[in-house]
mmCIF file of C-alpha atoms in Angstrom:
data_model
loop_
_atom_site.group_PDB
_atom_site.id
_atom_site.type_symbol
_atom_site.label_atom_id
_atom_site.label_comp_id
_atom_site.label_asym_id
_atom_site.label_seq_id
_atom_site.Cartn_x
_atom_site.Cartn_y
_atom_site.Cartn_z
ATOM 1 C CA UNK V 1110 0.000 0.000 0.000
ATOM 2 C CA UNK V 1111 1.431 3.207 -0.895
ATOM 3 C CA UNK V 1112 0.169 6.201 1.279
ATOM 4 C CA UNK V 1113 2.710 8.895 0.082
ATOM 5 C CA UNK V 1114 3.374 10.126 -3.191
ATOM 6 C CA UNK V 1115 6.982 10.699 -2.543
ATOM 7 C CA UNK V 1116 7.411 7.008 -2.087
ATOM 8 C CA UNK V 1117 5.455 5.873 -4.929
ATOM 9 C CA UNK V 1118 8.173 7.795 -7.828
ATOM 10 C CA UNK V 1119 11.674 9.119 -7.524
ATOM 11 C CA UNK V 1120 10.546 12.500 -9.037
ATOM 12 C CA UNK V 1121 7.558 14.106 -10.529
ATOM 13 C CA UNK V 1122 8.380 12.874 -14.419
ATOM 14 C CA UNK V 1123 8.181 9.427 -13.104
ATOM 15 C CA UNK V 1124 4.636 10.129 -11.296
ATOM 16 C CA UNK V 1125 3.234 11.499 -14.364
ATOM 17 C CA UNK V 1126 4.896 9.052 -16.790
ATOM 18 C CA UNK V 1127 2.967 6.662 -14.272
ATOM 19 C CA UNK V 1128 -0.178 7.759 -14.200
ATOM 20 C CA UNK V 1129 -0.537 7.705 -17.842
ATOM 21 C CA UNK V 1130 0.481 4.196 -17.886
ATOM 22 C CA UNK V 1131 -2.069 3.658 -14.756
ATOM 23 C CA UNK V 1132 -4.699 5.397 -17.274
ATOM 24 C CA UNK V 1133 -3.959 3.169 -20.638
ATOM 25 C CA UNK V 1134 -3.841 0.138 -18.457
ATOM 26 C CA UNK V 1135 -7.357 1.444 -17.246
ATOM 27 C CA UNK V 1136 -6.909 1.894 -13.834
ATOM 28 C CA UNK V 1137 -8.117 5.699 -12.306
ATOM 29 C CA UNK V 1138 -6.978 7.703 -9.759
ATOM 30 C CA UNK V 1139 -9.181 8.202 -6.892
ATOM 31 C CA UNK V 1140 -7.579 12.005 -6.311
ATOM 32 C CA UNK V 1141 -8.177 12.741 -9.732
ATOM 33 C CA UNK V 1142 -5.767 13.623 -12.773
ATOM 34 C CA UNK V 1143 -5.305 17.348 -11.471
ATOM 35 C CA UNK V 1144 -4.884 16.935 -7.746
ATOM 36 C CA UNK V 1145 -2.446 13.788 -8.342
ATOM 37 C CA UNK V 1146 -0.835 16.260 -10.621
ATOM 38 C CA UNK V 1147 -0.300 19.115 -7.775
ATOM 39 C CA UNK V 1148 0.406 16.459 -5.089
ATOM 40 C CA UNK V 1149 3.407 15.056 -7.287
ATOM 41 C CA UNK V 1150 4.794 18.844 -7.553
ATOM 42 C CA UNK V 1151 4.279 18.909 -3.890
ATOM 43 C CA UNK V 1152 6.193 15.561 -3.073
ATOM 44 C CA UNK V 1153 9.190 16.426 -5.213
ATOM 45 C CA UNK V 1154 9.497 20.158 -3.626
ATOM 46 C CA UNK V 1155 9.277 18.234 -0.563
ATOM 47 C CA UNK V 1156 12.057 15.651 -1.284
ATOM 48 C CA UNK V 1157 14.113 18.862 -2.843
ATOM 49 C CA UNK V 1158 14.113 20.126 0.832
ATOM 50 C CA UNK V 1159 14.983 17.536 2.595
ATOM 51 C CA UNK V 1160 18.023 17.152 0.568
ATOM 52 C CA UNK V 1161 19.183 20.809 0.434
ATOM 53 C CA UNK V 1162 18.469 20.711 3.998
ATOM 54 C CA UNK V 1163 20.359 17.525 4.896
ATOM 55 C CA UNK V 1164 23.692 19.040 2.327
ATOM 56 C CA UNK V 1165 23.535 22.386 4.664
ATOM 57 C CA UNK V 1166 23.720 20.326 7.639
ATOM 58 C CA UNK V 1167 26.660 18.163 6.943
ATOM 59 C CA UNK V 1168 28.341 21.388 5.372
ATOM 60 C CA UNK V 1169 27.628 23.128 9.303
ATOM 61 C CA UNK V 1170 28.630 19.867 10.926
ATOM 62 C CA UNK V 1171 31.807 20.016 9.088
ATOM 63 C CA UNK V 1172 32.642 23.532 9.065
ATOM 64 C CA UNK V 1173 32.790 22.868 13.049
ATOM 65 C CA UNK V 1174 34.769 19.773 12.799
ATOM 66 C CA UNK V 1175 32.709 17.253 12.708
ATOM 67 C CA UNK V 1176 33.433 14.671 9.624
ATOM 68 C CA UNK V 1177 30.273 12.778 9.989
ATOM 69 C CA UNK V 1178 29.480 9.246 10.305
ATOM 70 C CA UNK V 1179 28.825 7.286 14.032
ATOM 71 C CA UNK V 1180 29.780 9.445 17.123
ATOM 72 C CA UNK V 1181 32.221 8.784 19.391
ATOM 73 C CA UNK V 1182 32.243 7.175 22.018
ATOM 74 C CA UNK V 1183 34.789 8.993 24.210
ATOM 75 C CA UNK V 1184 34.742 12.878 24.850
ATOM 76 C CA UNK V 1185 37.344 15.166 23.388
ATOM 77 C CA UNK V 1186 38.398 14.690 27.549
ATOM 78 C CA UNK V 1187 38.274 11.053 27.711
ATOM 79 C CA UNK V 1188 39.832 10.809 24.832
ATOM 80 C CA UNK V 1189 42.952 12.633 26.112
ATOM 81 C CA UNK V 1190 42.339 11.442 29.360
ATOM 82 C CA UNK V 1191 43.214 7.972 27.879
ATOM 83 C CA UNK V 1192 46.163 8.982 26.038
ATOM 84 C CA UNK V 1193 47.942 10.703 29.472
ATOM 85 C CA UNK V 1194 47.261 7.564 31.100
ATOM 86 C CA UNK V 1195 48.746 5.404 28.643
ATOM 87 C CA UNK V 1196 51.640 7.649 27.647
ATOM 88 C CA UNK V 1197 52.353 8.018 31.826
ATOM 89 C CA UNK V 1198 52.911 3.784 31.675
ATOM 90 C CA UNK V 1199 51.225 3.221 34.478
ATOM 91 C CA UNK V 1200 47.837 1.666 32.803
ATOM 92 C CA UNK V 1201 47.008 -1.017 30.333
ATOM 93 C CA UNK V 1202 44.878 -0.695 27.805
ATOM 94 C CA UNK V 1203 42.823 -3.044 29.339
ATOM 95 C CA UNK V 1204 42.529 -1.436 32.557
ATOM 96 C CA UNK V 1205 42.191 1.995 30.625
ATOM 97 C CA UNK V 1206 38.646 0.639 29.021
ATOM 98 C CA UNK V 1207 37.606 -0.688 31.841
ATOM 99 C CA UNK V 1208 37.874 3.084 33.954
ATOM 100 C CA UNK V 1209 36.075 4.650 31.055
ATOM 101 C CA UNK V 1210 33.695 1.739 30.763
ATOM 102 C CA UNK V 1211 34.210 1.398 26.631
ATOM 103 C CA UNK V 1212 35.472 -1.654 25.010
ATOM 104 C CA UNK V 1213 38.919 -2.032 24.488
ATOM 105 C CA UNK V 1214 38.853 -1.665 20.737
ATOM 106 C CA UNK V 1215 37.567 1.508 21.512
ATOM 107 C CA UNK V 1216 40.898 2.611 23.427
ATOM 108 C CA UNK V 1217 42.735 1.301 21.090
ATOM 109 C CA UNK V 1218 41.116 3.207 17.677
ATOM 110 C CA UNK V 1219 41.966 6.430 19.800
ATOM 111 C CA UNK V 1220 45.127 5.992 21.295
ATOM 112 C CA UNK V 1221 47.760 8.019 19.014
ATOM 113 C CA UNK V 1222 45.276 9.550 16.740
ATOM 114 C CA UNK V 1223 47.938 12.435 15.635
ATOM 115 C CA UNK V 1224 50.751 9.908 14.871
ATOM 116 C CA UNK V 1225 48.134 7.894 12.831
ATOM 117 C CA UNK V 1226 46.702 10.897 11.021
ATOM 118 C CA UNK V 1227 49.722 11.523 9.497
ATOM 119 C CA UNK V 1228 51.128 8.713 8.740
ATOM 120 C CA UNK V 1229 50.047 5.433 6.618
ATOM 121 C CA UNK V 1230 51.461 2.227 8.654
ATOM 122 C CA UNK V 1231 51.343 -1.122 6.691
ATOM 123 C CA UNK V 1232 51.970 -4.487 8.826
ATOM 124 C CA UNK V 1233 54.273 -7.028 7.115
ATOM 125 C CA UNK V 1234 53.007 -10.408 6.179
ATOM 126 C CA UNK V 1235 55.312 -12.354 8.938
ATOM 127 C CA UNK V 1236 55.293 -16.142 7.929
ATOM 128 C CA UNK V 1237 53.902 -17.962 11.069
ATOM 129 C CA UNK V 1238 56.997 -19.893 11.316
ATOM 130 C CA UNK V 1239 59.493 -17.357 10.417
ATOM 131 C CA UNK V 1240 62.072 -17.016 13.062
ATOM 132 C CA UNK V 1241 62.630 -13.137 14.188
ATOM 133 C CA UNK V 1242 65.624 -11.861 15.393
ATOM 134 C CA UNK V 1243 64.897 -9.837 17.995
ATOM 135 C CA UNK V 1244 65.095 -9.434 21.672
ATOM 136 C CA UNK V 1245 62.888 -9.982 24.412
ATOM 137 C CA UNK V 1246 60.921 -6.912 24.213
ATOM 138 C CA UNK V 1247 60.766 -6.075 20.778
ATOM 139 C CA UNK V 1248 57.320 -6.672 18.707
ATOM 140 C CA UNK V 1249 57.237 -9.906 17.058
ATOM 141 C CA UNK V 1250 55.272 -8.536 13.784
ATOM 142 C CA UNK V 1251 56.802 -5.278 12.741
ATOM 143 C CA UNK V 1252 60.417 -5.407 15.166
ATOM 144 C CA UNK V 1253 59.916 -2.366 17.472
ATOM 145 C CA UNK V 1254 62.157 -2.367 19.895
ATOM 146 C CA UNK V 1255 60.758 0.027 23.275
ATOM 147 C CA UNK V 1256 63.438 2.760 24.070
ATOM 148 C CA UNK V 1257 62.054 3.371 27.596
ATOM 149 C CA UNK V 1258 60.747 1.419 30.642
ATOM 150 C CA UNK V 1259 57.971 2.859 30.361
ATOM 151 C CA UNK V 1260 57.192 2.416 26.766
ATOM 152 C CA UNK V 1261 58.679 -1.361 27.476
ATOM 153 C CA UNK V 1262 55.672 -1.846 29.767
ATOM 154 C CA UNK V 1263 53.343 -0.556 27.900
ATOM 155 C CA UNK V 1264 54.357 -2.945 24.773
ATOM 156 C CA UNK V 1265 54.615 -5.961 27.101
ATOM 157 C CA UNK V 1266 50.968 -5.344 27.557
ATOM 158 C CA UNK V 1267 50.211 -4.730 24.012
ATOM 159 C CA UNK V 1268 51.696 -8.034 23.339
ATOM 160 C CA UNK V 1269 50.019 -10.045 25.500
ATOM 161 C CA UNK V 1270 47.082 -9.619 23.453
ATOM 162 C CA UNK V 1271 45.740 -11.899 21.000
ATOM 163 C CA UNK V 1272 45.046 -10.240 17.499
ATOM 164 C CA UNK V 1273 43.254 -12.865 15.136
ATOM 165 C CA UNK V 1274 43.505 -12.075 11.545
ATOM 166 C CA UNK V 1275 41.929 -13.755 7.948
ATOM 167 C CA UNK V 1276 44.011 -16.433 6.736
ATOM 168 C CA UNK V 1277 44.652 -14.995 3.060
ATOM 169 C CA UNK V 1278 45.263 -18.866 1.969
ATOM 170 C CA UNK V 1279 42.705 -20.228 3.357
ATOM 171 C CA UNK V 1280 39.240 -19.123 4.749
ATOM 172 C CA UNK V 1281 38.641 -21.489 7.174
ATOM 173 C CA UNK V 1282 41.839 -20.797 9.220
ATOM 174 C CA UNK V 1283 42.954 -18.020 11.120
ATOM 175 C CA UNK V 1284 46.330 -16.466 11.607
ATOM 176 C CA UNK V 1285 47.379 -14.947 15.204
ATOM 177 C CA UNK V 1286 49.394 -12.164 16.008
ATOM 178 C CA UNK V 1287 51.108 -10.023 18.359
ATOM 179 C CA UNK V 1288 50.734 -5.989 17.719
ATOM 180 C CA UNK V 1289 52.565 -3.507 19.620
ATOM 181 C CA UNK V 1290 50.861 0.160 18.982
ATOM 182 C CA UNK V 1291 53.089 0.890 15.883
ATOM 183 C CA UNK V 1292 51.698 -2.099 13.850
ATOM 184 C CA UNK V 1293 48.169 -2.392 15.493
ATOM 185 C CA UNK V 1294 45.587 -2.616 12.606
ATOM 186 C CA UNK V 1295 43.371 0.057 11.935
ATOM 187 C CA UNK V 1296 39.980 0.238 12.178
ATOM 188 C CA UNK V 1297 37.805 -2.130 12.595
ATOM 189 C CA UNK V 1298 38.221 -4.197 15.209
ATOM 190 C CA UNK V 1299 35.898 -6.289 17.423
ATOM 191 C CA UNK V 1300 36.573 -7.185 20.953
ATOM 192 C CA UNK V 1301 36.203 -10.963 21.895
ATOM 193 C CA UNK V 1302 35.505 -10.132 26.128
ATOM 194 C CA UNK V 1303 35.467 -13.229 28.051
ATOM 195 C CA UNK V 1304 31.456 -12.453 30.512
ATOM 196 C CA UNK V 1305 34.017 -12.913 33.840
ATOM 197 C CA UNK V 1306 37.036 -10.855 32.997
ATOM 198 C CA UNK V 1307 36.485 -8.936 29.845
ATOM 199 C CA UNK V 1308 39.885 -10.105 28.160
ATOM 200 C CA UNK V 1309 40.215 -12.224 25.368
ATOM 201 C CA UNK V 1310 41.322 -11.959 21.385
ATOM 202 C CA UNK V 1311 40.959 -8.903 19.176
ATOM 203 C CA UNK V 1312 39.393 -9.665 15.723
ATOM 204 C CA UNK V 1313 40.863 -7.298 12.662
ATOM 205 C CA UNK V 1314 39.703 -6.602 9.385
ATOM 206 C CA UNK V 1315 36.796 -8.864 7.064
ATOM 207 C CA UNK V 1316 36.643 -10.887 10.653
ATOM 208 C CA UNK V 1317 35.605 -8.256 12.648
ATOM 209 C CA UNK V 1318 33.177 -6.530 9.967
ATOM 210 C CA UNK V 1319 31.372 -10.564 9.987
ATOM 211 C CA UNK V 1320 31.355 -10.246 13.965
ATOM 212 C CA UNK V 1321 29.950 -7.100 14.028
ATOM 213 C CA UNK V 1322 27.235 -7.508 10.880
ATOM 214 C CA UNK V 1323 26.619 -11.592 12.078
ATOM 215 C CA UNK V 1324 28.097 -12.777 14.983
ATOM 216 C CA UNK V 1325 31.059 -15.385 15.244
ATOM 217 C CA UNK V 1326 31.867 -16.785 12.262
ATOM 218 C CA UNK V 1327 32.544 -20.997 12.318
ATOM 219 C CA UNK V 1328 36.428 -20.069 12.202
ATOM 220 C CA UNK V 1329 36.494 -18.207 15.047
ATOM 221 C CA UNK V 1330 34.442 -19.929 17.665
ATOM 222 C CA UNK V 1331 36.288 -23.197 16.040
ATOM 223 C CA UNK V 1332 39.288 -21.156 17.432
ATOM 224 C CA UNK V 1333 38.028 -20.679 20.531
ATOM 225 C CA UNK V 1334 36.902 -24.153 21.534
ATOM 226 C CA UNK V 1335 40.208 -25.519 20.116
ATOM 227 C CA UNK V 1336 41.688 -22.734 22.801
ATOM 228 C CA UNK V 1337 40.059 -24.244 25.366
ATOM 229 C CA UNK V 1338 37.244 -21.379 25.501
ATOM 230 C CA UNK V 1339 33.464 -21.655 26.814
ATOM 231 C CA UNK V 1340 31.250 -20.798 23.773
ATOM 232 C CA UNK V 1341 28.118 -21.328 25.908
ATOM 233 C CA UNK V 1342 26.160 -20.600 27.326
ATOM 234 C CA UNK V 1343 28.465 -16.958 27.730
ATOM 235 C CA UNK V 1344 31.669 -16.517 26.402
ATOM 236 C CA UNK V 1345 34.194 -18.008 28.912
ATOM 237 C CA UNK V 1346 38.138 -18.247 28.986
ATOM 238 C CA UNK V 1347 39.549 -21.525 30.055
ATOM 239 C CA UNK V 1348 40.571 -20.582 33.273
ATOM 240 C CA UNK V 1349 36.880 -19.422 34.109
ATOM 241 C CA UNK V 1350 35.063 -22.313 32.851
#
């Protein structure tokens, strides 16, 4: 049933062009030929303003800053807030989120924003049973080695979490990885949170997009139980089954 005229045709040549095919075919218009005329003018002024209106307020929104799209999640405040407390060394990332009650994917897309801005980072395809050389504390995907205690602790952290990426050779398998915050993959992410603790494995890229669209995908919670993880009836770790 079509109660507007504005959702019946995309502009008032295709209302008219349809009512004369309505007519040949026999078929008459209750409002008459006139008023459905008038209403169809009306309808595509209508639609005319919405869209002039909606282009002036995305030209305000970004004339103040504002580059559209989903808000964020953090104030301008929170967001440096976070960044203090993770450039001071003496929070994790994890423990970060959990203060400002986001998830930790949401830490992690604004930690750094001005390095990232103006920069393009690209991670290197590290064979899974490459050998690195490298010491203790450097990043076992792109090599960074921490020049301060501080920046040490924070990448110890960094690396003790679980990134889960698309196998490019095969869709059914995953690939795992270590990030420290120079080679952590952009946007988007989705946060596996175990229901006790909240930690647990970071999916990146088309992974994350099917978690966040559908739900685990087979691979993943195939991962997961092979991990020794609760799938049900919550989201456990193994060591809070």
């Amino acid at each position: 049933m079509i109660t507007r005229l504005d959702r019946l045709g995309r502009s008032m040549l295709h209302l008219i062009t349809l009512g004369a095919d309505l007519r040949e075919r026999g078929i008459g218009l209750a409002e008459g030929r006139a008023m459905f005329g008038m209403l169809s003018v009306l309808a595509e002024f209508q639609r005319e303003l919405i869209v002039a209106n909606t282009r002036d307020g995305l030209a305000a929104a970004r004339a103040r800053g504002r580059k559209g799209g989903r808000p964020s999640k953090l104030s301008q405040d929170q967001i440096e807030l976070a960044q203090h407390l993770y450039d001071a060394g003496d929070h994790t990332v994890a423990q970060i989120a959990g203060m400002l009650k986001v998830p930790r994917t949401t830490v992690y897309g604004h930690l750094d924003q001005r390095a990232r801005n103006g920069t393009t980072r690209r991670i290197p395809e590290v064979p899974e049973t490459a050998a690195i050389a490298r010491t203790s504390r450097s990043c076992p995907t792109c090599g960074h080695e921490p020049t301060t205690r501080a920046e040490a602790s924070h990448q110890r952290a960094d690396l003790a979490v679980i990134w889960l990426h698309p196998d490019p050779q095969c869709s059914e398998s995953l690939i795992c990885r270590s990030h420290c915050r120079h080679c952590e993959p952009d946007q988007p992410a989705f946060d596996i949170a175990c229901a006790v603790c909240g930690d647990g494995p970071i999916l990146a890229g088309a992974l994350a997009e099917s978690a966040a669209a559908e739900g685990l995908s087979e691979p993943v919670q195939r991962w997961l139980i092979a991990a020794g993880w609760a799938t049900t009836p919550t989201l456990r770790r193994p060591d809070h089954k």
